[in-house]
mmCIF file with all atom_site columns, C-alpha atoms in Angstrom:
data_model
loop_
_atom_site.group_PDB
_atom_site.id
_atom_site.type_symbol
_atom_site.label_atom_id
_atom_site.label_alt_id
_atom_site.label_comp_id
_atom_site.label_asym_id
_atom_site.label_entity_id
_atom_site.label_seq_id
_atom_site.pdbx_PDB_ins_code
_atom_site.Cartn_x
_atom_site.Cartn_y
_atom_site.Cartn_z
_atom_site.occupancy
_atom_site.B_iso_or_equiv
_atom_site.pdbx_formal_charge
_atom_site.auth_seq_id
_atom_site.auth_comp_id
_atom_site.auth_asym_id
_atom_site.auth_atom_id
_atom_site.pdbx_PDB_model_num
ATOM 1   C CA . UNK A 1 1   ? 117.509 93.763  86.847  1.00 0.00 ? 236 UNK A CA 1
ATOM 2   C CA . UNK A 1 2   ? 115.028 96.648  86.933  1.00 0.00 ? 237 UNK A CA 1
ATOM 3   C CA . UNK A 1 3   ? 111.579 95.702  85.525  1.00 0.00 ? 238 UNK A CA 1
ATOM 4   C CA . UNK A 1 4   ? 110.913 99.248  84.274  1.00 0.00 ? 239 UNK A CA 1
ATOM 5   C CA . UNK A 1 5   ? 113.647 101.775 83.362  1.00 0.00 ? 240 UNK A CA 1
ATOM 6   C CA . UNK A 1 6   ? 113.090 105.397 82.734  1.00 0.00 ? 241 UNK A CA 1
ATOM 7   C CA . UNK A 1 7   ? 116.478 107.011 81.974  1.00 0.00 ? 242 UNK A CA 1
ATOM 8   C CA . UNK A 1 8   ? 115.358 110.641 81.675  1.00 0.00 ? 243 UNK A CA 1
ATOM 9   C CA . UNK A 1 9   ? 114.913 112.160 85.160  1.00 0.00 ? 244 UNK A CA 1
ATOM 10  C CA . UNK A 1 10  ? 113.954 115.498 83.584  1.00 0.00 ? 245 UNK A CA 1
ATOM 11  C CA . UNK A 1 11  ? 112.909 116.747 80.140  1.00 0.00 ? 246 UNK A CA 1
ATOM 12  C CA . UNK A 1 12  ? 112.106 120.152 78.651  1.00 0.00 ? 247 UNK A CA 1
ATOM 13  C CA . UNK A 1 13  ? 109.934 120.776 75.569  1.00 0.00 ? 248 UNK A CA 1
ATOM 14  C CA . UNK A 1 14  ? 108.847 124.002 73.875  1.00 0.00 ? 249 UNK A CA 1
ATOM 15  C CA . UNK A 1 15  ? 105.061 124.537 73.838  1.00 0.00 ? 250 UNK A CA 1
ATOM 16  C CA . UNK A 1 16  ? 103.382 123.041 70.716  1.00 0.00 ? 251 UNK A CA 1
ATOM 17  C CA . UNK A 1 17  ? 106.412 120.760 70.059  1.00 0.00 ? 252 UNK A CA 1
ATOM 18  C CA . UNK A 1 18  ? 106.356 116.969 70.318  1.00 0.00 ? 253 UNK A CA 1
ATOM 19  C CA . UNK A 1 19  ? 108.276 115.105 73.040  1.00 0.00 ? 254 UNK A CA 1
ATOM 20  C CA . UNK A 1 20  ? 109.238 111.486 73.532  1.00 0.00 ? 255 UNK A CA 1
ATOM 21  C CA . UNK A 1 21  ? 109.657 109.986 77.019  1.00 0.00 ? 256 UNK A CA 1
ATOM 22  C CA . UNK A 1 22  ? 111.667 106.819 77.146  1.00 0.00 ? 257 UNK A CA 1
ATOM 23  C CA . UNK A 1 23  ? 110.706 103.518 78.830  1.00 0.00 ? 258 UNK A CA 1
ATOM 24  C CA . UNK A 1 24  ? 112.298 100.141 78.595  1.00 0.00 ? 259 UNK A CA 1
ATOM 25  C CA . UNK A 1 25  ? 111.015 97.010  80.336  1.00 0.00 ? 260 UNK A CA 1
ATOM 26  C CA . UNK A 1 26  ? 112.201 93.564  81.277  1.00 0.00 ? 261 UNK A CA 1
ATOM 27  C CA . UNK A 1 27  ? 109.968 90.480  81.378  1.00 0.00 ? 262 UNK A CA 1
ATOM 28  C CA . UNK A 1 28  ? 110.034 86.902  80.255  1.00 0.00 ? 263 UNK A CA 1
ATOM 29  C CA . UNK A 1 29  ? 106.227 86.604  80.370  1.00 0.00 ? 264 UNK A CA 1
ATOM 30  C CA . UNK A 1 30  ? 104.751 86.534  76.897  1.00 0.00 ? 265 UNK A CA 1
ATOM 31  C CA . UNK A 1 31  ? 101.638 88.266  78.137  1.00 0.00 ? 266 UNK A CA 1
ATOM 32  C CA . UNK A 1 32  ? 102.034 91.707  79.634  1.00 0.00 ? 267 UNK A CA 1
ATOM 33  C CA . UNK A 1 33  ? 100.617 95.187  79.530  1.00 0.00 ? 268 UNK A CA 1
ATOM 34  C CA . UNK A 1 34  ? 102.331 98.523  79.464  1.00 0.00 ? 269 UNK A CA 1
ATOM 35  C CA . UNK A 1 35  ? 100.901 101.727 80.916  1.00 0.00 ? 270 UNK A CA 1
ATOM 36  C CA . UNK A 1 36  ? 101.701 105.408 81.176  1.00 0.00 ? 271 UNK A CA 1
ATOM 37  C CA . UNK A 1 37  ? 100.530 107.626 83.983  1.00 0.00 ? 272 UNK A CA 1
ATOM 38  C CA . UNK A 1 38  ? 100.767 111.368 84.517  1.00 0.00 ? 273 UNK A CA 1
ATOM 39  C CA . UNK A 1 39  ? 101.207 112.774 87.943  1.00 0.00 ? 274 UNK A CA 1
ATOM 40  C CA . UNK A 1 40  ? 100.709 116.551 88.213  1.00 0.00 ? 275 UNK A CA 1
ATOM 41  C CA . UNK A 1 41  ? 101.842 118.491 91.303  1.00 0.00 ? 276 UNK A CA 1
ATOM 42  C CA . UNK A 1 42  ? 98.575  117.732 92.967  1.00 0.00 ? 277 UNK A CA 1
ATOM 43  C CA . UNK A 1 43  ? 99.694  114.106 93.348  1.00 0.00 ? 278 UNK A CA 1
ATOM 44  C CA . UNK A 1 44  ? 96.857  112.122 91.663  1.00 0.00 ? 279 UNK A CA 1
ATOM 45  C CA . UNK A 1 45  ? 98.069  109.466 89.115  1.00 0.00 ? 280 UNK A CA 1
ATOM 46  C CA . UNK A 1 46  ? 96.192  109.922 85.902  1.00 0.00 ? 281 UNK A CA 1
ATOM 47  C CA . UNK A 1 47  ? 96.010  106.960 83.496  1.00 0.00 ? 282 UNK A CA 1
ATOM 48  C CA . UNK A 1 48  ? 97.033  108.006 80.004  1.00 0.00 ? 283 UNK A CA 1
ATOM 49  C CA . UNK A 1 49  ? 97.436  105.015 77.674  1.00 0.00 ? 284 UNK A CA 1
ATOM 50  C CA . UNK A 1 50  ? 97.700  101.265 77.572  1.00 0.00 ? 285 UNK A CA 1
ATOM 51  C CA . UNK A 1 51  ? 99.493  98.758  75.216  1.00 0.00 ? 286 UNK A CA 1
ATOM 52  C CA . UNK A 1 52  ? 99.038  95.028  75.381  1.00 0.00 ? 287 UNK A CA 1
ATOM 53  C CA . UNK A 1 53  ? 101.908 92.743  74.466  1.00 0.00 ? 288 UNK A CA 1
ATOM 54  C CA . UNK A 1 54  ? 99.859  91.118  71.683  1.00 0.00 ? 289 UNK A CA 1
ATOM 55  C CA . UNK A 1 55  ? 98.572  94.342  70.177  1.00 0.00 ? 290 UNK A CA 1
ATOM 56  C CA . UNK A 1 56  ? 99.802  94.754  66.618  1.00 0.00 ? 291 UNK A CA 1
ATOM 57  C CA . UNK A 1 57  ? 99.309  98.459  66.424  1.00 0.00 ? 292 UNK A CA 1
ATOM 58  C CA . UNK A 1 58  ? 100.733 101.261 68.600  1.00 0.00 ? 293 UNK A CA 1
ATOM 59  C CA . UNK A 1 59  ? 98.186  102.625 71.029  1.00 0.00 ? 294 UNK A CA 1
ATOM 60  C CA . UNK A 1 60  ? 96.987  106.194 70.619  1.00 0.00 ? 295 UNK A CA 1
ATOM 61  C CA . UNK A 1 61  ? 94.816  108.370 72.868  1.00 0.00 ? 296 UNK A CA 1
ATOM 62  C CA . UNK A 1 62  ? 94.331  111.928 71.620  1.00 0.00 ? 297 UNK A CA 1
ATOM 63  C CA . UNK A 1 63  ? 97.777  113.661 71.799  1.00 0.00 ? 298 UNK A CA 1
ATOM 64  C CA . UNK A 1 64  ? 99.324  110.608 73.383  1.00 0.00 ? 299 UNK A CA 1
ATOM 65  C CA . UNK A 1 65  ? 100.732 107.660 71.477  1.00 0.00 ? 300 UNK A CA 1
ATOM 66  C CA . UNK A 1 66  ? 102.866 104.735 72.678  1.00 0.00 ? 301 UNK A CA 1
ATOM 67  C CA . UNK A 1 67  ? 105.741 103.772 70.441  1.00 0.00 ? 302 UNK A CA 1
ATOM 68  C CA . UNK A 1 68  ? 105.841 100.010 71.168  1.00 0.00 ? 303 UNK A CA 1
ATOM 69  C CA . UNK A 1 69  ? 108.947 98.176  69.950  1.00 0.00 ? 304 UNK A CA 1
ATOM 70  C CA . UNK A 1 70  ? 108.584 94.648  71.284  1.00 0.00 ? 305 UNK A CA 1
ATOM 71  C CA . UNK A 1 71  ? 112.026 93.308  70.131  1.00 0.00 ? 306 UNK A CA 1
ATOM 72  C CA . UNK A 1 72  ? 113.741 96.176  71.830  1.00 0.00 ? 307 UNK A CA 1
ATOM 73  C CA . UNK A 1 73  ? 111.476 95.999  74.855  1.00 0.00 ? 308 UNK A CA 1
ATOM 74  C CA . UNK A 1 74  ? 110.721 99.654  74.751  1.00 0.00 ? 309 UNK A CA 1
ATOM 75  C CA . UNK A 1 75  ? 107.420 101.531 75.218  1.00 0.00 ? 310 UNK A CA 1
ATOM 76  C CA . UNK A 1 76  ? 108.057 105.205 74.724  1.00 0.00 ? 311 UNK A CA 1
ATOM 77  C CA . UNK A 1 77  ? 105.409 107.796 75.264  1.00 0.00 ? 312 UNK A CA 1
ATOM 78  C CA . UNK A 1 78  ? 105.001 110.489 72.584  1.00 0.00 ? 313 UNK A CA 1
ATOM 79  C CA . UNK A 1 79  ? 103.166 113.624 73.393  1.00 0.00 ? 314 UNK A CA 1
ATOM 80  C CA . UNK A 1 80  ? 102.328 115.751 70.330  1.00 0.00 ? 315 UNK A CA 1
ATOM 81  C CA . UNK A 1 81  ? 101.616 119.447 70.404  1.00 0.00 ? 316 UNK A CA 1
ATOM 82  C CA . UNK A 1 82  ? 102.762 119.981 73.999  1.00 0.00 ? 317 UNK A CA 1
ATOM 83  C CA . UNK A 1 83  ? 100.702 122.214 76.253  1.00 0.00 ? 318 UNK A CA 1
ATOM 84  C CA . UNK A 1 84  ? 101.634 124.042 79.438  1.00 0.00 ? 319 UNK A CA 1
ATOM 85  C CA . UNK A 1 85  ? 99.274  121.667 81.328  1.00 0.00 ? 320 UNK A CA 1
ATOM 86  C CA . UNK A 1 86  ? 101.423 118.716 80.268  1.00 0.00 ? 321 UNK A CA 1
ATOM 87  C CA . UNK A 1 87  ? 104.086 119.733 82.827  1.00 0.00 ? 322 UNK A CA 1
ATOM 88  C CA . UNK A 1 88  ? 104.111 116.842 85.263  1.00 0.00 ? 323 UNK A CA 1
ATOM 89  C CA . UNK A 1 89  ? 105.824 113.605 86.301  1.00 0.00 ? 324 UNK A CA 1
ATOM 90  C CA . UNK A 1 90  ? 105.218 110.709 83.919  1.00 0.00 ? 325 UNK A CA 1
ATOM 91  C CA . UNK A 1 91  ? 105.484 107.190 85.003  1.00 0.00 ? 326 UNK A CA 1
ATOM 92  C CA . UNK A 1 92  ? 105.782 104.034 82.838  1.00 0.00 ? 327 UNK A CA 1
ATOM 93  C CA . UNK A 1 93  ? 104.385 100.865 84.341  1.00 0.00 ? 328 UNK A CA 1
ATOM 94  C CA . UNK A 1 94  ? 104.077 97.172  83.422  1.00 0.00 ? 329 UNK A CA 1
ATOM 95  C CA . UNK A 1 95  ? 101.744 94.467  84.474  1.00 0.00 ? 330 UNK A CA 1
ATOM 96  C CA . UNK A 1 96  ? 103.069 90.935  83.975  1.00 0.00 ? 331 UNK A CA 1
ATOM 97  C CA . UNK A 1 97  ? 100.716 88.153  83.061  1.00 0.00 ? 332 UNK A CA 1
ATOM 98  C CA . UNK A 1 98  ? 99.412  85.137  84.859  1.00 0.00 ? 333 UNK A CA 1
ATOM 99  C CA . UNK A 1 99  ? 102.582 83.260  84.396  1.00 0.00 ? 334 UNK A CA 1
ATOM 100 C CA . UNK A 1 100 ? 104.232 85.667  86.753  1.00 0.00 ? 335 UNK A CA 1
ATOM 101 C CA . UNK A 1 101 ? 101.351 86.428  89.080  1.00 0.00 ? 336 UNK A CA 1
ATOM 102 C CA . UNK A 1 102 ? 99.986  89.640  87.525  1.00 0.00 ? 337 UNK A CA 1
ATOM 103 C CA . UNK A 1 103 ? 102.712 91.740  89.244  1.00 0.00 ? 338 UNK A CA 1
ATOM 104 C CA . UNK A 1 104 ? 102.637 95.414  88.613  1.00 0.00 ? 339 UNK A CA 1
ATOM 105 C CA . UNK A 1 105 ? 105.783 97.552  88.383  1.00 0.00 ? 340 UNK A CA 1
ATOM 106 C CA . UNK A 1 106 ? 106.404 101.266 88.132  1.00 0.00 ? 341 UNK A CA 1
ATOM 107 C CA . UNK A 1 107 ? 109.389 103.182 86.792  1.00 0.00 ? 342 UNK A CA 1
ATOM 108 C CA . UNK A 1 108 ? 110.995 106.052 88.707  1.00 0.00 ? 343 UNK A CA 1
ATOM 109 C CA . UNK A 1 109 ? 109.404 108.639 86.493  1.00 0.00 ? 344 UNK A CA 1
ATOM 110 C CA . UNK A 1 110 ? 110.363 111.523 84.156  1.00 0.00 ? 345 UNK A CA 1
ATOM 111 C CA . UNK A 1 111 ? 109.673 115.129 85.041  1.00 0.00 ? 346 UNK A CA 1
ATOM 112 C CA . UNK A 1 112 ? 108.450 117.032 81.973  1.00 0.00 ? 347 UNK A CA 1
ATOM 113 C CA . UNK A 1 113 ? 108.485 120.789 81.855  1.00 0.00 ? 348 UNK A CA 1
ATOM 114 C CA . UNK A 1 114 ? 106.733 122.603 78.949  1.00 0.00 ? 349 UNK A CA 1
ATOM 115 C CA . UNK A 1 115 ? 108.283 125.958 78.239  1.00 0.00 ? 350 UNK A CA 1
ATOM 116 C CA . UNK A 1 116 ? 106.059 128.785 76.865  1.00 0.00 ? 351 UNK A CA 1
ATOM 117 C CA . UNK B 2 1   ? 80.228  110.481 89.541  1.00 0.00 ? 68  UNK B CA 1
ATOM 118 C CA . UNK B 2 2   ? 82.227  107.309 89.697  1.00 0.00 ? 69  UNK B CA 1
ATOM 119 C CA . UNK B 2 3   ? 85.689  107.426 91.207  1.00 0.00 ? 70  UNK B CA 1
ATOM 120 C CA . UNK B 2 4   ? 88.053  106.750 94.032  1.00 0.00 ? 71  UNK B CA 1
ATOM 121 C CA . UNK B 2 5   ? 88.107  108.850 97.117  1.00 0.00 ? 72  UNK B CA 1
ATOM 122 C CA . UNK B 2 6   ? 90.780  109.013 99.773  1.00 0.00 ? 73  UNK B CA 1
ATOM 123 C CA . UNK B 2 7   ? 90.569  110.774 103.081 1.00 0.00 ? 74  UNK B CA 1
ATOM 124 C CA . UNK B 2 8   ? 92.007  112.715 104.640 1.00 0.00 ? 75  UNK B CA 1
ATOM 125 C CA . UNK B 2 9   ? 94.143  114.622 102.109 1.00 0.00 ? 76  UNK B CA 1
ATOM 126 C CA . UNK B 2 10  ? 96.743  115.510 104.798 1.00 0.00 ? 77  UNK B CA 1
ATOM 127 C CA . UNK B 2 11  ? 97.339  113.606 107.943 1.00 0.00 ? 78  UNK B CA 1
ATOM 128 C CA . UNK B 2 12  ? 99.644  114.272 110.872 1.00 0.00 ? 79  UNK B CA 1
ATOM 129 C CA . UNK B 2 13  ? 100.573 111.630 113.379 1.00 0.00 ? 80  UNK B CA 1
ATOM 130 C CA . UNK B 2 14  ? 102.693 111.538 116.406 1.00 0.00 ? 81  UNK B CA 1
ATOM 131 C CA . UNK B 2 15  ? 105.318 108.853 116.792 1.00 0.00 ? 82  UNK B CA 1
ATOM 132 C CA . UNK B 2 16  ? 103.905 105.734 118.360 1.00 0.00 ? 83  UNK B CA 1
ATOM 133 C CA . UNK B 2 17  ? 100.335 106.212 117.116 1.00 0.00 ? 84  UNK B CA 1
ATOM 134 C CA . UNK B 2 18  ? 98.485  104.053 114.709 1.00 0.00 ? 85  UNK B CA 1
ATOM 135 C CA . UNK B 2 19  ? 96.602  105.839 111.971 1.00 0.00 ? 86  UNK B CA 1
ATOM 136 C CA . UNK B 2 20  ? 94.017  104.638 109.365 1.00 0.00 ? 87  UNK B CA 1
ATOM 137 C CA . UNK B 2 21  ? 93.844  105.979 105.837 1.00 0.00 ? 88  UNK B CA 1
ATOM 138 C CA . UNK B 2 22  ? 90.567  105.673 104.025 1.00 0.00 ? 89  UNK B CA 1
ATOM 139 C CA . UNK B 2 23  ? 89.962  104.500 100.443 1.00 0.00 ? 90  UNK B CA 1
ATOM 140 C CA . UNK B 2 24  ? 86.533  104.131 98.937  1.00 0.00 ? 91  UNK B CA 1
ATOM 141 C CA . UNK B 2 25  ? 85.550  103.378 95.307  1.00 0.00 ? 92  UNK B CA 1
ATOM 142 C CA . UNK B 2 26  ? 82.190  103.253 93.503  1.00 0.00 ? 93  UNK B CA 1
ATOM 143 C CA . UNK B 2 27  ? 83.487  101.813 90.220  1.00 0.00 ? 94  UNK B CA 1
ATOM 144 C CA . UNK B 2 28  ? 82.411  98.276  91.089  1.00 0.00 ? 95  UNK B CA 1
ATOM 145 C CA . UNK B 2 29  ? 86.034  97.206  90.881  1.00 0.00 ? 96  UNK B CA 1
ATOM 146 C CA . UNK B 2 30  ? 87.025  93.863  92.455  1.00 0.00 ? 97  UNK B CA 1
ATOM 147 C CA . UNK B 2 31  ? 90.723  94.593  92.991  1.00 0.00 ? 98  UNK B CA 1
ATOM 148 C CA . UNK B 2 32  ? 92.147  97.387  95.159  1.00 0.00 ? 99  UNK B CA 1
ATOM 149 C CA . UNK B 2 33  ? 95.686  98.453  95.965  1.00 0.00 ? 100 UNK B CA 1
ATOM 150 C CA . UNK B 2 34  ? 97.776  100.582 98.298  1.00 0.00 ? 101 UNK B CA 1
ATOM 151 C CA . UNK B 2 35  ? 101.027 102.246 97.237  1.00 0.00 ? 102 UNK B CA 1
ATOM 152 C CA . UNK B 2 36  ? 103.569 104.332 98.962  1.00 0.00 ? 103 UNK B CA 1
ATOM 153 C CA . UNK B 2 37  ? 105.499 107.097 97.163  1.00 0.00 ? 104 UNK B CA 1
ATOM 154 C CA . UNK B 2 38  ? 108.577 108.816 98.588  1.00 0.00 ? 105 UNK B CA 1
ATOM 155 C CA . UNK B 2 39  ? 109.896 112.125 97.227  1.00 0.00 ? 106 UNK B CA 1
ATOM 156 C CA . UNK B 2 40  ? 111.484 111.748 93.805  1.00 0.00 ? 107 UNK B CA 1
ATOM 157 C CA . UNK B 2 41  ? 110.625 108.039 93.579  1.00 0.00 ? 108 UNK B CA 1
ATOM 158 C CA . UNK B 2 42  ? 108.173 105.712 91.929  1.00 0.00 ? 109 UNK B CA 1
ATOM 159 C CA . UNK B 2 43  ? 105.446 103.775 93.600  1.00 0.00 ? 110 UNK B CA 1
ATOM 160 C CA . UNK B 2 44  ? 105.931 100.824 95.849  1.00 0.00 ? 111 UNK B CA 1
ATOM 161 C CA . UNK B 2 45  ? 103.156 98.335  96.477  1.00 0.00 ? 112 UNK B CA 1
ATOM 162 C CA . UNK B 2 46  ? 102.153 97.846  100.145 1.00 0.00 ? 113 UNK B CA 1
ATOM 163 C CA . UNK B 2 47  ? 99.100  95.582  99.930  1.00 0.00 ? 114 UNK B CA 1
ATOM 164 C CA . UNK B 2 48  ? 96.531  94.512  97.318  1.00 0.00 ? 115 UNK B CA 1
ATOM 165 C CA . UNK B 2 49  ? 93.207  92.791  97.319  1.00 0.00 ? 116 UNK B CA 1
ATOM 166 C CA . UNK B 2 50  ? 91.720  90.752  94.477  1.00 0.00 ? 117 UNK B CA 1
ATOM 167 C CA . UNK B 2 51  ? 88.366  90.291  96.070  1.00 0.00 ? 118 UNK B CA 1
ATOM 168 C CA . UNK B 2 52  ? 86.418  90.938  99.237  1.00 0.00 ? 119 UNK B CA 1
ATOM 169 C CA . UNK B 2 53  ? 87.834  89.265  102.363 1.00 0.00 ? 120 UNK B CA 1
ATOM 170 C CA . UNK B 2 54  ? 91.142  88.530  100.651 1.00 0.00 ? 121 UNK B CA 1
ATOM 171 C CA . UNK B 2 55  ? 94.292  90.570  100.483 1.00 0.00 ? 122 UNK B CA 1
ATOM 172 C CA . UNK B 2 56  ? 97.998  89.919  99.842  1.00 0.00 ? 123 UNK B CA 1
ATOM 173 C CA . UNK B 2 57  ? 101.298 91.554  100.927 1.00 0.00 ? 124 UNK B CA 1
ATOM 174 C CA . UNK B 2 58  ? 103.151 93.695  98.443  1.00 0.00 ? 125 UNK B CA 1
ATOM 175 C CA . UNK B 2 59  ? 106.782 94.567  98.447  1.00 0.00 ? 126 UNK B CA 1
ATOM 176 C CA . UNK B 2 60  ? 106.775 96.756  101.601 1.00 0.00 ? 127 UNK B CA 1
ATOM 177 C CA . UNK B 2 61  ? 103.914 95.392  103.833 1.00 0.00 ? 128 UNK B CA 1
ATOM 178 C CA . UNK B 2 62  ? 105.885 95.512  107.147 1.00 0.00 ? 129 UNK B CA 1
ATOM 179 C CA . UNK B 2 63  ? 104.343 97.995  109.568 1.00 0.00 ? 130 UNK B CA 1
ATOM 180 C CA . UNK B 2 64  ? 101.042 98.193  107.657 1.00 0.00 ? 131 UNK B CA 1
ATOM 181 C CA . UNK B 2 65  ? 97.735  96.378  107.874 1.00 0.00 ? 132 UNK B CA 1
ATOM 182 C CA . UNK B 2 66  ? 94.591  96.316  105.753 1.00 0.00 ? 133 UNK B CA 1
ATOM 183 C CA . UNK B 2 67  ? 91.060  94.941  105.671 1.00 0.00 ? 134 UNK B CA 1
ATOM 184 C CA . UNK B 2 68  ? 88.615  94.287  102.861 1.00 0.00 ? 135 UNK B CA 1
ATOM 185 C CA . UNK B 2 69  ? 85.164  93.756  104.363 1.00 0.00 ? 136 UNK B CA 1
ATOM 186 C CA . UNK B 2 70  ? 83.301  95.499  101.656 1.00 0.00 ? 137 UNK B CA 1
ATOM 187 C CA . UNK B 2 71  ? 83.888  95.618  97.892  1.00 0.00 ? 138 UNK B CA 1
ATOM 188 C CA . UNK B 2 72  ? 83.943  99.455  97.999  1.00 0.00 ? 139 UNK B CA 1
ATOM 189 C CA . UNK B 2 73  ? 86.389  99.971  100.866 1.00 0.00 ? 140 UNK B CA 1
ATOM 190 C CA . UNK B 2 74  ? 90.005  99.104  101.495 1.00 0.00 ? 141 UNK B CA 1
ATOM 191 C CA . UNK B 2 75  ? 91.397  100.998 104.543 1.00 0.00 ? 142 UNK B CA 1
ATOM 192 C CA . UNK B 2 76  ? 95.023  101.018 105.283 1.00 0.00 ? 143 UNK B CA 1
ATOM 193 C CA . UNK B 2 77  ? 96.385  101.220 108.849 1.00 0.00 ? 144 UNK B CA 1
ATOM 194 C CA . UNK B 2 78  ? 99.864  102.577 109.359 1.00 0.00 ? 145 UNK B CA 1
ATOM 195 C CA . UNK B 2 79  ? 101.022 101.041 112.725 1.00 0.00 ? 146 UNK B CA 1
ATOM 196 C CA . UNK B 2 80  ? 103.709 102.224 115.145 1.00 0.00 ? 147 UNK B CA 1
ATOM 197 C CA . UNK B 2 81  ? 105.830 99.378  113.835 1.00 0.00 ? 148 UNK B CA 1
ATOM 198 C CA . UNK B 2 82  ? 106.380 101.254 110.602 1.00 0.00 ? 149 UNK B CA 1
ATOM 199 C CA . UNK B 2 83  ? 109.660 103.030 111.233 1.00 0.00 ? 150 UNK B CA 1
ATOM 200 C CA . UNK B 2 84  ? 109.504 105.693 108.565 1.00 0.00 ? 151 UNK B CA 1
ATOM 201 C CA . UNK B 2 85  ? 105.853 106.312 107.671 1.00 0.00 ? 152 UNK B CA 1
ATOM 202 C CA . UNK B 2 86  ? 106.109 109.874 106.320 1.00 0.00 ? 153 UNK B CA 1
ATOM 203 C CA . UNK B 2 87  ? 105.138 109.563 102.672 1.00 0.00 ? 154 UNK B CA 1
ATOM 204 C CA . UNK B 2 88  ? 102.454 110.035 100.066 1.00 0.00 ? 155 UNK B CA 1
ATOM 205 C CA . UNK B 2 89  ? 99.961  107.165 100.032 1.00 0.00 ? 156 UNK B CA 1
ATOM 206 C CA . UNK B 2 90  ? 97.967  106.338 96.916  1.00 0.00 ? 157 UNK B CA 1
ATOM 207 C CA . UNK B 2 91  ? 95.033  103.938 96.628  1.00 0.00 ? 158 UNK B CA 1
ATOM 208 C CA . UNK B 2 92  ? 94.066  102.312 93.329  1.00 0.00 ? 159 UNK B CA 1
ATOM 209 C CA . UNK B 2 93  ? 91.410  99.975  91.993  1.00 0.00 ? 160 UNK B CA 1
ATOM 210 C CA . UNK B 2 94  ? 90.830  97.932  88.847  1.00 0.00 ? 161 UNK B CA 1
ATOM 211 C CA . UNK B 2 95  ? 88.076  95.677  87.544  1.00 0.00 ? 162 UNK B CA 1
ATOM 212 C CA . UNK B 2 96  ? 90.285  92.668  88.046  1.00 0.00 ? 163 UNK B CA 1
ATOM 213 C CA . UNK B 2 97  ? 93.995  92.302  88.873  1.00 0.00 ? 164 UNK B CA 1
ATOM 214 C CA . UNK B 2 98  ? 94.756  92.126  85.106  1.00 0.00 ? 165 UNK B CA 1
ATOM 215 C CA . UNK B 2 99  ? 93.121  95.443  84.254  1.00 0.00 ? 166 UNK B CA 1
ATOM 216 C CA . UNK B 2 100 ? 94.181  99.114  84.212  1.00 0.00 ? 167 UNK B CA 1
ATOM 217 C CA . UNK B 2 101 ? 94.479  100.607 87.654  1.00 0.00 ? 168 UNK B CA 1
ATOM 218 C CA . UNK B 2 102 ? 92.854  103.922 88.509  1.00 0.00 ? 169 UNK B CA 1
ATOM 219 C CA . UNK B 2 103 ? 94.078  106.026 91.330  1.00 0.00 ? 170 UNK B CA 1
ATOM 220 C CA . UNK B 2 104 ? 92.594  108.188 94.084  1.00 0.00 ? 171 UNK B CA 1
ATOM 221 C CA . UNK B 2 105 ? 93.910  111.683 94.952  1.00 0.00 ? 172 UNK B CA 1
ATOM 222 C CA . UNK B 2 106 ? 96.248  110.379 97.650  1.00 0.00 ? 173 UNK B CA 1
ATOM 223 C CA . UNK B 2 107 ? 96.898  111.058 101.352 1.00 0.00 ? 174 UNK B CA 1
ATOM 224 C CA . UNK B 2 108 ? 100.001 112.865 102.562 1.00 0.00 ? 175 UNK B CA 1
ATOM 225 C CA . UNK B 2 109 ? 101.097 111.445 105.906 1.00 0.00 ? 176 UNK B CA 1
ATOM 226 C CA . UNK B 2 110 ? 103.586 113.274 108.089 1.00 0.00 ? 177 UNK B CA 1
ATOM 227 C CA . UNK B 2 111 ? 104.910 111.954 111.386 1.00 0.00 ? 178 UNK B CA 1
ATOM 228 C CA . UNK B 2 112 ? 105.736 114.641 113.862 1.00 0.00 ? 179 UNK B CA 1
#
């Protein structure tokens, strides 16, 4: 089974609107971390937001928030008030805990295009 | 400025040649990583190092080698044994292996 699944290869959003990028994960480790990265056309992976498996509240970083639903094993990224500069690839990632050797997994990514 | 640097940005290699990609960080991170990214795909782990003088194979280590003689540096050598080396290579580092990874700008390798 895939450790990280991103089912949306491409998404479009109108400028200033909110958009949700989906991510589901699979792990039996009780301790894990979930990450979102942005990759613009330049190629660099930019860290956006982190959610720990024991965190009670959803993580937020500026216009980014992570909708963490532990029972459903989902960690969707919500971008509010989209800007043209948000057009990029977005990758969901998971780090498993000590029980499974701190392995790090990336999804296949979602391409987001913001329309003016 | 603290960060991760990779050089060169673009690299061209003839078949049969070894080539070394540089990765340097001044973030005082113990752990460093090398990933490969092919067009339209996610990242695949080549090698990682938790501490100086120690490194472990990732999912696709065949045809690659690394060294970790200094905390700041984690060079990757793409050997002639790597059958399809054309790809985008990303280096990352983190305080420890449990922490958030931060990435360099990447090196695009093309085999001619």
